[in-house]
Amino acid sequence: MPVTTRTVEYPADGLTMVGHLALPAGADRRPAVLIGPEGPGLNDFQRRRADALAELGYVALAFDINGGRWFSDPEEMLAYVMPLLADPDRMREIGHAALDVLRAEPRTDQDRIAAIGYGTGGAIALELGRDGVDLRAIGTINAVTTGRPGEAAHIRCPVWAAVGSEDPIMPPAQREAFTAEMQEAGVDWRLVVYGGAQHAFHHPTVDHTVLPGVAYHARHAERAWHDVVGLLDECLPVVSPA
Amino acid sequence: MPVTTRTVEYPADGLTMVGHLALPAGADRRPAVLIGPEGPGLNDFQRRRADALAELGYVALAFDINGGRWFSDPEEMLAYVMPLLADPDRMREIGHAALDVLRAEPRTDQDRIAAIGYGTGGAIALELGRDGVDLRAIGTINAVTTGRPGEAAHIRCPVWAAVGSEDPIMPPAQREAFTAEMQEAGVDWRLVVYGGAQHAFHHPTVDHTVLPGVAYHARHAERAWHDVVGLLDECLPVVSPA
């Protein structure tokens, strides 16, 4: 199924964000998905995820977290990302700005929106939920980040979280803190632990020499994508046009 | 797709076991699946799982662990099951006897067999793997049981394990011991934790008044079945006959 894509620029966090919007063929309204990128920024890999979801029938926006940059230097990346991850309000501003773009698209079914994210993008997806945004699903890969006390109770949709067992950035204590937060808040949650996978395991272009504990894992990467598609199919299935 | 079923009797563990074999339509060879029941024994619920897998194109055997009984009294059940769970050799005998029945079926593709199990049946599926049986996949629900030291290295197929976060019989320490065993052995493993689910969460007829910590969870039950079917589709897909 052919898809249409376009670059969208929008303001957030004092920057001009550069997102990638992908639309399925047709003119009808469709369920819509935000896709949040990992710490280094939005690259073609996540843009192609948006395209893949559009091929499955979703309106999909791969959003930007840093004004169109790609931090190839890990120190530069961490200097940008760590303060962002420590500031739920900034994460929410970035997430809401992307959500506004998605909602402004006429093809978007306003009642059926999900937020998926990887690393930093996953943390942003969770913050949208904690902010009470009416999402149909939240998927977070490599980001089992906790929020401000009590705010997880605002999450009203299923949360699917995934993490590599050998991810040093998301160790067992972090997983437990996250699942305890979800459980105490009464969230409908699931956690998948992919055995042997490290941080950013889903990303074929990560350079495992750049940072220790970061490596691609082909089998689990495929499984995680399959699981994400399954989450969307469960929570906001595409109904084919008549 | 119509399926054919038959009751199969076979000896194991000093008993006459009474299994339920389900065959897909047609006469060709198909990938095959063992389905192990929970501690009380084999009932119609697990027999229908075999039928459901046959409808998807698999040869499926819901096997027996106690000579055709169903322990409705929890004390009687535990008195039978606890010594069995403590004896890998008995579990393997029960598993091998079922495997022999499945392998004797002419429709079974001898090179594509998986073992799925729930509770005690899951522990038996894992023991077949630790015994070096050439399986294509192992799925264990509510049984993240550890084995004898070193034997997990004999597992050569993907292991998919699932457990409820609130399962008092499989608490976090048990999950960690299991995943550590899998990881140290180099197994290709995954663990799904279903948030809020208790023991036997997959089973609509469990009486949660019988034992504390046991309760049906409809959403996660459906997800776990979807995940099991996905595991089979990943590791031993049904190839439709020409």
Tab-separated table of C-alpha atoms in Angstrom:
chain	number	residue	atom	x	y	z
A	1	MET	CA	0.000	0.000	0.000
A	2	PRO	CA	1.609	3.294	-1.060
A	3	VAL	CA	2.155	5.889	1.640
A	4	THR	CA	2.557	9.653	1.513
A	5	THR	CA	5.184	11.308	3.680
A	6	ARG	CA	6.017	14.861	4.519
A	7	THR	CA	8.387	16.754	6.732
A	8	VAL	CA	6.653	18.868	9.365
A	9	GLU	CA	8.259	21.739	11.248
A	10	TYR	CA	6.781	22.914	14.529
A	11	PRO	CA	7.959	24.782	17.628
A	12	ALA	CA	8.667	23.094	20.967
A	13	ASP	CA	11.136	23.458	23.840
A	14	GLY	CA	12.491	26.675	22.298
A	15	LEU	CA	13.485	24.867	19.107
A	16	THR	CA	12.103	24.222	15.655
A	17	MET	CA	11.303	20.531	15.617
A	18	VAL	CA	11.462	18.593	12.340
A	19	GLY	CA	9.145	15.597	12.334
A	20	HIS	CA	8.289	13.009	9.718
A	21	LEU	CA	4.597	12.390	9.032
A	22	ALA	CA	3.483	9.307	7.097
A	23	LEU	CA	-0.039	8.804	5.794
A	24	PRO	CA	-1.639	5.626	4.496
A	25	ALA	CA	-3.274	5.535	1.097
A	26	GLY	CA	-6.845	6.800	0.964
A	27	ALA	CA	-8.669	9.770	2.409
A	28	ASP	CA	-10.451	8.319	5.420
A	29	ARG	CA	-9.674	8.845	9.067
A	30	ARG	CA	-7.308	6.367	10.629
A	31	PRO	CA	-5.895	5.554	14.049
A	32	ALA	CA	-2.725	7.494	14.617
A	33	VAL	CA	0.599	6.828	16.297
A	34	LEU	CA	3.322	9.034	17.718
A	35	ILE	CA	6.791	7.512	17.425
A	36	GLY	CA	9.425	8.927	19.752
A	37	PRO	CA	13.100	8.518	18.895
A	38	GLU	CA	16.029	7.619	21.143
A	39	GLY	CA	18.459	10.049	22.731
A	40	PRO	CA	20.593	10.900	19.692
A	41	GLY	CA	17.533	12.225	17.849
A	42	LEU	CA	15.291	11.405	14.923
A	43	ASN	CA	16.967	9.566	12.081
A	44	ASP	CA	15.893	7.663	9.003
A	45	PHE	CA	15.477	4.472	10.988
A	46	GLN	CA	12.601	5.900	13.012
A	47	ARG	CA	11.261	7.742	9.955
A	48	ARG	CA	10.993	4.336	8.226
A	49	ARG	CA	9.071	2.999	11.254
A	50	ALA	CA	6.488	5.713	10.600
A	51	ASP	CA	6.364	4.654	6.968
A	52	ALA	CA	5.939	1.012	8.000
A	53	LEU	CA	3.022	1.904	10.264
A	54	ALA	CA	1.447	3.933	7.472
A	55	GLU	CA	1.720	0.857	5.261
A	56	LEU	CA	-0.244	-0.987	7.940
A	57	GLY	CA	-2.904	1.712	7.787
A	58	TYR	CA	-1.948	4.161	10.533
A	59	VAL	CA	-1.293	7.873	10.428
A	60	ALA	CA	2.183	8.011	11.988
A	61	LEU	CA	4.377	10.855	13.153
A	62	ALA	CA	8.018	10.200	13.969
A	63	PHE	CA	8.653	13.198	16.156
A	64	ASP	CA	11.722	15.206	16.975
A	65	ILE	CA	13.241	15.820	20.401
A	66	ASN	CA	16.145	18.160	19.701
A	67	GLY	CA	15.461	20.500	16.778
A	68	GLY	CA	16.492	18.262	13.903
A	69	ARG	CA	19.881	17.251	15.210
A	70	TRP	CA	21.526	13.835	15.483
A	71	PHE	CA	24.054	13.541	18.277
A	72	SER	CA	26.694	11.110	17.078
A	73	ASP	CA	28.966	12.077	19.959
A	74	PRO	CA	27.728	10.229	23.068
A	75	GLU	CA	28.911	12.943	25.453
A	76	GLU	CA	27.063	15.590	23.504
A	77	MET	CA	24.002	13.337	23.410
A	78	LEU	CA	24.053	12.694	27.165
A	79	ALA	CA	24.608	16.393	27.903
A	80	TYR	CA	21.410	17.107	25.981
A	81	VAL	CA	19.309	14.130	27.025
A	82	MET	CA	19.996	13.775	30.740
A	83	PRO	CA	18.557	17.188	31.718
A	84	LEU	CA	15.582	16.509	29.439
A	85	LEU	CA	14.888	13.125	31.092
A	86	ALA	CA	15.032	14.836	34.492
A	87	ASP	CA	12.391	17.399	33.491
A	88	PRO	CA	8.907	15.925	32.984
A	89	ASP	CA	7.516	19.306	31.986
A	90	ARG	CA	9.983	19.695	29.115
A	91	MET	CA	9.289	16.122	27.999
A	92	ARG	CA	5.564	16.840	28.065
A	93	GLU	CA	5.979	20.035	26.071
A	94	ILE	CA	7.871	18.117	23.384
A	95	GLY	CA	5.274	15.355	23.431
A	96	HIS	CA	2.291	17.696	23.337
A	97	ALA	CA	3.755	19.662	20.429
A	98	ALA	CA	4.082	16.428	18.450
A	99	LEU	CA	0.599	15.372	19.484
A	100	ASP	CA	-0.776	18.715	18.250
A	101	VAL	CA	0.799	18.085	14.845
A	102	LEU	CA	-0.712	14.613	14.704
A	103	ARG	CA	-4.110	15.926	15.776
A	104	ALA	CA	-3.987	18.697	13.157
A	105	GLU	CA	-3.748	16.084	10.415
A	106	PRO	CA	-7.241	15.607	8.924
A	107	ARG	CA	-6.630	11.882	8.424
A	108	THR	CA	-6.153	11.364	12.175
A	109	ASP	CA	-8.981	9.710	14.097
A	110	GLN	CA	-8.970	11.988	17.141
A	111	ASP	CA	-10.332	9.243	19.369
A	112	ARG	CA	-7.690	6.654	18.553
A	113	ILE	CA	-4.136	7.834	19.165
A	114	ALA	CA	-1.236	5.838	20.607
A	115	ALA	CA	2.248	6.881	21.671
A	116	ILE	CA	5.218	4.607	21.073
A	117	GLY	CA	8.770	5.517	21.921
A	118	TYR	CA	12.309	4.259	22.128
A	119	GLY	CA	14.619	5.388	24.919
A	120	THR	CA	14.056	9.113	25.432
A	121	GLY	CA	11.051	8.916	23.123
A	122	GLY	CA	9.580	6.181	25.314
A	123	ALA	CA	10.013	8.344	28.404
A	124	ILE	CA	8.117	11.109	26.593
A	125	ALA	CA	5.309	8.700	25.647
A	126	LEU	CA	4.968	7.757	29.319
A	127	GLU	CA	4.915	11.410	30.388
A	128	LEU	CA	2.027	12.092	28.013
A	129	GLY	CA	0.154	9.327	29.802
A	130	ARG	CA	1.047	10.676	33.234
A	131	ASP	CA	-0.174	14.080	32.049
A	132	GLY	CA	-3.587	12.551	31.443
A	133	VAL	CA	-3.592	12.577	27.643
A	134	ASP	CA	-6.345	10.344	26.287
A	135	LEU	CA	-4.228	7.725	24.519
A	136	ARG	CA	-5.334	4.262	23.429
A	137	ALA	CA	-1.944	2.657	24.096
A	138	ILE	CA	1.525	3.513	25.293
A	139	GLY	CA	4.509	1.485	24.149
A	140	THR	CA	7.934	2.124	25.607
A	141	ILE	CA	11.076	0.339	24.507
A	142	ASN	CA	14.275	0.733	26.534
A	143	ALA	CA	12.656	3.338	28.753
A	144	VAL	CA	11.053	2.078	31.939
A	145	THR	CA	11.255	5.519	33.457
A	146	THR	CA	9.358	6.487	36.579
A	147	GLY	CA	7.401	9.700	36.996
A	148	ARG	CA	6.339	12.120	39.652
A	149	PRO	CA	4.514	10.492	42.562
A	150	GLY	CA	0.857	9.783	41.921
A	151	GLU	CA	0.766	10.915	38.310
A	152	ALA	CA	0.763	7.414	36.810
A	153	ALA	CA	-2.835	7.178	37.986
A	154	HIS	CA	-3.661	9.464	35.056
A	155	ILE	CA	-2.703	6.708	32.609
A	156	ARG	CA	-5.939	5.221	31.325
A	157	CYS	CA	-4.693	2.984	28.510
A	158	PRO	CA	-2.679	-0.232	28.304
A	159	VAL	CA	1.046	0.244	28.789
A	160	TRP	CA	3.409	-2.180	27.065
A	161	ALA	CA	7.018	-1.839	28.152
A	162	ALA	CA	10.044	-3.680	26.820
A	163	VAL	CA	13.641	-3.784	27.912
A	164	GLY	CA	16.764	-5.865	27.357
A	165	SER	CA	17.812	-8.028	30.292
A	166	GLU	CA	21.397	-6.814	29.955
A	167	ASP	CA	20.584	-3.129	29.529
A	168	PRO	CA	22.841	-1.343	32.032
A	169	ILE	CA	20.860	1.876	31.658
A	170	MET	CA	17.604	0.145	32.645
A	171	PRO	CA	18.767	-2.394	35.259
A	172	PRO	CA	16.439	-4.684	37.250
A	173	ALA	CA	15.980	-2.112	40.037
A	174	GLN	CA	14.750	0.410	37.464
A	175	ARG	CA	12.383	-2.155	35.956
A	176	GLU	CA	11.018	-2.933	39.403
A	177	ALA	CA	10.533	0.737	40.266
A	178	PHE	CA	8.632	1.242	37.019
A	179	THR	CA	6.384	-1.797	37.365
A	180	ALA	CA	5.700	-0.935	41.016
A	181	GLU	CA	4.629	2.550	39.909
A	182	MET	CA	2.311	1.100	37.259
A	183	GLN	CA	0.872	-1.522	39.602
A	184	GLU	CA	0.243	0.904	42.442
A	185	ALA	CA	-1.493	3.265	40.026
A	186	GLY	CA	-3.806	0.516	38.760
A	187	VAL	CA	-2.464	0.737	35.222
A	188	ASP	CA	-3.061	-2.123	32.771
A	189	TRP	CA	0.596	-2.894	32.164
A	190	ARG	CA	2.913	-5.533	30.695
A	191	LEU	CA	6.682	-5.797	30.740
A	192	VAL	CA	8.688	-7.847	28.262
A	193	VAL	CA	12.286	-8.611	29.156
A	194	TYR	CA	14.285	-9.685	26.121
A	195	GLY	CA	16.993	-12.070	27.310
A	196	GLY	CA	20.535	-11.034	26.519
A	197	ALA	CA	19.549	-7.776	24.859
A	198	GLN	CA	21.383	-4.572	25.706
A	199	HIS	CA	20.334	-0.929	25.423
A	200	ALA	CA	19.103	0.203	22.000
A	201	PHE	CA	18.880	-3.482	20.957
A	202	HIS	CA	16.169	-2.585	18.464
A	203	HIS	CA	18.364	-0.261	16.434
A	204	PRO	CA	20.404	-1.869	13.626
A	205	THR	CA	22.659	1.121	13.192
A	206	VAL	CA	23.781	1.589	16.783
A	207	ASP	CA	27.506	1.468	17.095
A	208	HIS	CA	28.206	-0.789	20.034
A	209	THR	CA	31.694	0.623	20.255
A	210	VAL	CA	30.338	4.064	21.106
A	211	LEU	CA	28.925	3.248	24.520
A	212	PRO	CA	29.255	0.132	26.635
A	213	GLY	CA	26.020	-1.767	27.140
A	214	VAL	CA	24.606	-0.702	23.777
A	215	ALA	CA	24.241	-3.260	20.991
A	216	TYR	CA	21.865	-4.368	18.266
A	217	HIS	CA	20.093	-7.717	18.767
A	218	ALA	CA	18.488	-8.783	15.503
A	219	ARG	CA	16.070	-11.439	16.776
A	220	HIS	CA	14.759	-9.392	19.678
A	221	ALA	CA	14.586	-6.287	17.473
A	222	GLU	CA	12.233	-8.142	15.142
A	223	ARG	CA	10.223	-9.482	18.086
A	224	ALA	CA	9.910	-6.034	19.645
A	225	TRP	CA	8.583	-4.582	16.400
A	226	HIS	CA	6.159	-7.485	16.083
A	227	ASP	CA	5.040	-6.833	19.666
A	228	VAL	CA	4.572	-3.100	18.994
A	229	VAL	CA	2.434	-3.845	15.954
A	230	GLY	CA	0.498	-6.326	18.078
A	231	LEU	CA	-0.101	-3.696	20.753
A	232	LEU	CA	-1.486	-1.296	18.160
A	233	ASP	CA	-3.597	-4.045	16.642
A	234	GLU	CA	-4.999	-4.844	20.082
A	235	CYS	CA	-5.704	-1.284	21.189
A	236	LEU	CA	-6.410	0.670	17.997
A	237	PRO	CA	-6.949	-1.757	15.143
A	238	VAL	CA	-7.050	-0.427	11.629
A	239	VAL	CA	-10.495	-0.873	10.200
A	240	SER	CA	-10.152	-1.109	6.472
A	241	PRO	CA	-12.233	1.388	4.525
A	242	ALA	CA	-15.312	-0.009	2.857
B	1	MET	CA	-11.182	-25.644	9.462
B	2	PRO	CA	-12.599	-28.913	10.882
B	3	VAL	CA	-10.370	-30.825	13.255
B	4	THR	CA	-10.295	-34.448	14.274
B	5	THR	CA	-9.763	-35.350	17.904
B	6	ARG	CA	-9.162	-38.551	19.755
B	7	THR	CA	-8.417	-39.683	23.270
B	8	VAL	CA	-5.066	-41.422	23.609
B	9	GLU	CA	-4.083	-43.662	26.502
B	10	TYR	CA	-0.416	-44.329	27.220
B	11	PRO	CA	1.690	-45.390	30.204
B	12	ALA	CA	3.898	-43.013	32.209
B	13	ASP	CA	4.945	-42.544	35.836
B	14	GLY	CA	3.273	-45.840	36.778
B	15	LEU	CA	-0.111	-44.572	35.554
B	16	THR	CA	-2.280	-44.792	32.490
B	17	MET	CA	-2.277	-41.294	31.069
B	18	VAL	CA	-5.278	-40.039	29.104
B	19	GLY	CA	-4.306	-37.372	26.581
B	20	HIS	CA	-6.296	-35.456	23.980
B	21	LEU	CA	-4.901	-35.398	20.447
B	22	ALA	CA	-6.218	-32.906	17.899
B	23	LEU	CA	-5.416	-33.053	14.181
B	24	PRO	CA	-5.962	-30.402	11.541
B	25	ALA	CA	-7.896	-31.163	8.400
B	26	GLY	CA	-5.921	-32.817	5.620
B	27	ALA	CA	-3.403	-35.631	5.468
B	28	ASP	CA	-0.062	-33.799	5.276
B	29	ARG	CA	2.574	-33.506	7.940
B	30	ARG	CA	2.304	-30.522	10.233
B	31	PRO	CA	4.312	-28.914	12.987
B	32	ALA	CA	3.246	-30.332	16.318
B	33	VAL	CA	2.731	-28.994	19.823
B	34	LEU	CA	2.639	-30.543	23.262
B	35	ILE	CA	0.334	-28.741	25.681
B	36	GLY	CA	0.970	-29.371	29.354
B	37	PRO	CA	-1.792	-28.738	31.877
B	38	GLU	CA	-1.633	-27.121	35.311
B	39	GLY	CA	-1.391	-28.916	38.627
B	40	PRO	CA	-5.004	-30.104	38.980
B	41	GLY	CA	-4.690	-32.076	35.738
B	42	LEU	CA	-5.982	-32.103	32.194
B	43	ASN	CA	-9.464	-30.702	31.720
B	44	ASP	CA	-11.628	-29.577	28.851
B	45	PHE	CA	-10.100	-26.118	28.909
B	46	GLN	CA	-6.682	-27.411	27.861
B	47	ARG	CA	-8.283	-29.957	25.512
B	48	ARG	CA	-9.921	-27.024	23.713
B	49	ARG	CA	-6.508	-25.334	23.432
B	50	ALA	CA	-5.343	-28.396	21.493
B	51	ASP	CA	-8.406	-28.089	19.267
B	52	ALA	CA	-7.703	-24.379	18.746
B	53	LEU	CA	-4.128	-25.115	17.694
B	54	ALA	CA	-5.355	-27.821	15.337
B	55	GLU	CA	-7.670	-25.242	13.783
B	56	LEU	CA	-4.572	-23.132	13.185
B	57	GLY	CA	-2.941	-26.087	11.434
B	58	TYR	CA	-0.943	-27.808	14.171
B	59	VAL	CA	-0.989	-31.366	15.402
B	60	ALA	CA	-1.582	-30.818	19.108
B	61	LEU	CA	-1.531	-33.108	22.113
B	62	ALA	CA	-2.912	-31.910	25.424
B	63	PHE	CA	-1.144	-34.333	27.693
B	64	ASP	CA	-1.939	-35.796	31.079
B	65	ILE	CA	0.135	-35.557	34.249
B	66	ASN	CA	-1.797	-37.649	36.751
B	67	GLY	CA	-3.597	-40.573	35.127
B	68	GLY	CA	-6.754	-38.864	34.015
B	69	ARG	CA	-7.649	-37.234	37.308
B	70	TRP	CA	-8.702	-33.682	38.141
B	71	PHE	CA	-7.804	-32.563	41.634
B	72	SER	CA	-10.521	-30.147	42.702
B	73	ASP	CA	-9.274	-30.271	46.293
B	74	PRO	CA	-6.227	-27.991	46.531
B	75	GLU	CA	-4.618	-30.044	49.304
B	76	GLU	CA	-4.923	-33.221	47.269
B	77	MET	CA	-3.546	-31.376	44.246
B	78	LEU	CA	-0.547	-30.000	46.127
B	79	ALA	CA	0.165	-33.383	47.707
B	80	TYR	CA	0.407	-34.819	44.197
B	81	VAL	CA	2.121	-31.939	42.414
B	82	MET	CA	4.787	-30.783	44.867
B	83	PRO	CA	6.739	-34.071	44.872
B	84	LEU	CA	6.425	-34.178	41.065
B	85	LEU	CA	7.810	-30.642	40.698
B	86	ALA	CA	10.720	-31.607	42.925
B	87	ASP	CA	11.620	-34.582	40.725
B	88	PRO	CA	12.947	-33.635	37.277
B	89	ASP	CA	13.271	-37.281	36.265
B	90	ARG	CA	9.573	-37.953	36.880
B	91	MET	CA	8.648	-34.768	35.010
B	92	ARG	CA	10.816	-35.857	32.103
B	93	GLU	CA	9.268	-39.318	32.026
B	94	ILE	CA	5.812	-37.777	31.815
B	95	GLY	CA	6.993	-35.365	29.123
B	96	HIS	CA	8.778	-37.995	27.084
B	97	ALA	CA	5.789	-40.325	27.166
B	98	ALA	CA	3.630	-37.534	25.760
B	99	LEU	CA	6.291	-36.682	23.201
B	100	ASP	CA	6.366	-40.320	22.075
B	101	VAL	CA	2.620	-40.218	21.471
B	102	LEU	CA	2.962	-37.018	19.456
B	103	ARG	CA	5.855	-38.459	17.457
B	104	ALA	CA	3.922	-41.661	16.743
B	105	GLU	CA	1.225	-39.646	14.986
B	106	PRO	CA	1.856	-39.850	11.221
B	107	ARG	CA	0.701	-36.252	10.724
B	108	THR	CA	3.502	-34.956	12.982
B	109	ASP	CA	6.465	-33.276	11.310
B	110	GLN	CA	9.234	-34.888	13.382
B	111	ASP	CA	11.541	-31.920	12.876
B	112	ARG	CA	9.118	-29.274	14.113
B	113	ILE	CA	7.816	-29.912	17.609
B	114	ALA	CA	7.217	-27.361	20.360
B	115	ALA	CA	6.283	-27.782	24.007
B	116	ILE	CA	3.920	-25.362	25.721
B	117	GLY	CA	2.781	-25.699	29.272
B	118	TYR	CA	0.866	-24.042	32.064
B	119	GLY	CA	2.021	-24.341	35.666
B	120	THR	CA	3.154	-27.931	36.225
B	121	GLY	CA	2.878	-28.540	32.480
B	122	GLY	CA	5.211	-25.602	31.860
B	123	ALA	CA	7.755	-27.031	34.273
B	124	ILE	CA	7.590	-30.292	32.305
B	125	ALA	CA	8.096	-28.439	28.995
B	126	LEU	CA	11.226	-26.821	30.451
B	127	GLU	CA	12.529	-30.179	31.700
B	128	LEU	CA	12.220	-31.634	28.190
B	129	GLY	CA	14.440	-28.795	27.024
B	130	ARG	CA	16.938	-29.319	29.832
B	131	ASP	CA	16.985	-33.006	28.886
B	132	GLY	CA	18.202	-32.016	25.419
B	133	VAL	CA	15.050	-32.781	23.448
B	134	ASP	CA	15.189	-31.172	20.008
B	135	LEU	CA	12.296	-28.750	20.312
B	136	ARG	CA	11.622	-25.707	18.132
B	137	ALA	CA	10.147	-23.643	20.964
B	138	ILE	CA	9.319	-23.858	24.634
B	139	GLY	CA	6.521	-21.781	26.105
B	140	THR	CA	5.905	-21.744	29.837
B	141	ILE	CA	3.078	-19.884	31.506
B	142	ASN	CA	3.037	-19.524	35.310
B	143	ALA	CA	6.063	-21.798	35.647
B	144	VAL	CA	9.441	-20.098	35.735
B	145	THR	CA	10.954	-23.135	37.389
B	146	THR	CA	14.685	-23.674	37.630
B	147	GLY	CA	16.454	-26.929	36.865
B	148	ARG	CA	19.497	-28.880	37.886
B	149	PRO	CA	22.736	-26.908	37.561
B	150	GLY	CA	24.136	-26.773	34.054
B	151	GLU	CA	21.320	-28.579	32.314
B	152	ALA	CA	19.703	-25.463	30.823
B	153	ALA	CA	22.627	-25.408	28.398
B	154	HIS	CA	20.898	-28.305	26.628
B	155	ILE	CA	18.060	-25.993	25.597
B	156	ARG	CA	18.597	-25.132	21.950
B	157	CYS	CA	15.350	-23.389	21.059
B	158	PRO	CA	13.728	-20.078	21.979
B	159	VAL	CA	12.134	-20.034	25.414
B	160	TRP	CA	9.152	-17.771	25.986
B	161	ALA	CA	8.110	-17.491	29.612
B	162	ALA	CA	5.138	-15.632	31.062
B	163	VAL	CA	4.055	-14.917	34.573
B	164	GLY	CA	1.669	-12.664	36.449
B	165	SER	CA	3.269	-9.854	38.437
B	166	GLU	CA	1.148	-10.715	41.474
B	167	ASP	CA	1.651	-14.484	41.311
B	168	PRO	CA	2.654	-15.475	44.867
B	169	ILE	CA	3.804	-18.906	43.664
B	170	MET	CA	6.217	-17.368	41.147
B	171	PRO	CA	7.465	-14.253	42.963
B	172	PRO	CA	10.143	-11.884	41.642
B	173	ALA	CA	12.986	-13.885	43.224
B	174	GLN	CA	11.806	-16.987	41.359
B	175	ARG	CA	11.594	-15.043	38.099
B	176	GLU	CA	15.111	-13.748	38.616
B	177	ALA	CA	16.493	-17.213	39.390
B	178	PHE	CA	14.899	-18.539	36.214
B	179	THR	CA	16.087	-15.764	33.927
B	180	ALA	CA	19.582	-15.951	35.437
B	181	GLU	CA	19.643	-19.680	34.667
B	182	MET	CA	18.545	-19.040	31.086
B	183	GLN	CA	20.986	-16.190	30.581
B	184	GLU	CA	23.969	-18.064	32.029
B	185	ALA	CA	23.155	-21.031	29.804
B	186	GLY	CA	23.092	-18.866	26.673
B	187	VAL	CA	19.440	-19.619	25.979
B	188	ASP	CA	17.427	-17.382	23.637
B	189	TRP	CA	14.835	-16.359	26.202
B	190	ARG	CA	12.070	-13.840	26.819
B	191	LEU	CA	9.994	-13.145	29.905
B	192	VAL	CA	6.622	-11.431	29.856
B	193	VAL	CA	5.293	-10.108	33.150
B	194	TYR	CA	1.561	-9.450	32.999
B	195	GLY	CA	0.823	-6.607	35.377
B	196	GLY	CA	-1.654	-7.391	38.103
B	197	ALA	CA	-2.156	-11.008	37.074
B	198	GLN	CA	-2.103	-13.760	39.688
B	199	HIS	CA	-1.375	-17.472	39.394
B	200	ALA	CA	-3.406	-19.389	36.796
B	201	PHE	CA	-4.539	-16.047	35.357
B	202	HIS	CA	-5.024	-17.714	31.967
B	203	HIS	CA	-7.655	-20.139	33.199
B	204	PRO	CA	-11.285	-18.916	33.094
B	205	THR	CA	-12.564	-21.680	35.337
B	206	VAL	CA	-10.157	-21.315	38.231
B	207	ASP	CA	-11.952	-20.678	41.436
B	208	HIS	CA	-10.112	-17.850	43.076
B	209	THR	CA	-11.705	-18.738	46.359
B	210	VAL	CA	-9.938	-22.101	46.409
B	211	LEU	CA	-6.412	-20.782	46.847
B	212	PRO	CA	-5.176	-17.271	47.631
B	213	GLY	CA	-3.165	-15.696	44.832
B	214	VAL	CA	-5.044	-17.554	42.121
B	215	ALA	CA	-7.435	-15.671	39.848
B	216	TYR	CA	-8.517	-15.382	36.240
B	217	HIS	CA	-7.489	-12.206	34.358
B	218	ALA	CA	-9.429	-11.996	31.110
B	219	ARG	CA	-7.330	-9.424	29.242
B	220	HIS	CA	-3.993	-10.972	30.082
B	221	ALA	CA	-5.375	-14.453	29.400
B	222	GLU	CA	-6.231	-13.364	25.877
B	223	ARG	CA	-2.828	-11.697	25.470
B	224	ALA	CA	-0.983	-14.776	26.709
B	225	TRP	CA	-2.793	-16.971	24.208
B	226	HIS	CA	-2.034	-14.467	21.449
B	227	ASP	CA	1.614	-14.518	22.527
B	228	VAL	CA	1.734	-18.331	22.530
B	229	VAL	CA	0.294	-18.451	19.024
B	230	GLY	CA	2.864	-15.823	18.025
B	231	LEU	CA	5.690	-17.918	19.469
B	232	LEU	CA	4.549	-20.919	17.443
B	233	ASP	CA	4.179	-18.782	14.347
B	234	GLU	CA	7.709	-17.480	14.814
B	235	CYS	CA	9.399	-20.795	15.524
B	236	LEU	CA	7.352	-23.407	13.669
B	237	PRO	CA	5.011	-21.672	11.255
B	238	VAL	CA	2.289	-23.668	9.581
B	239	VAL	CA	2.941	-23.880	5.888
B	240	SER	CA	-0.365	-24.335	4.170
B	241	PRO	CA	-0.579	-27.386	1.936
B	242	ALA	CA	-0.423	-26.706	-1.791
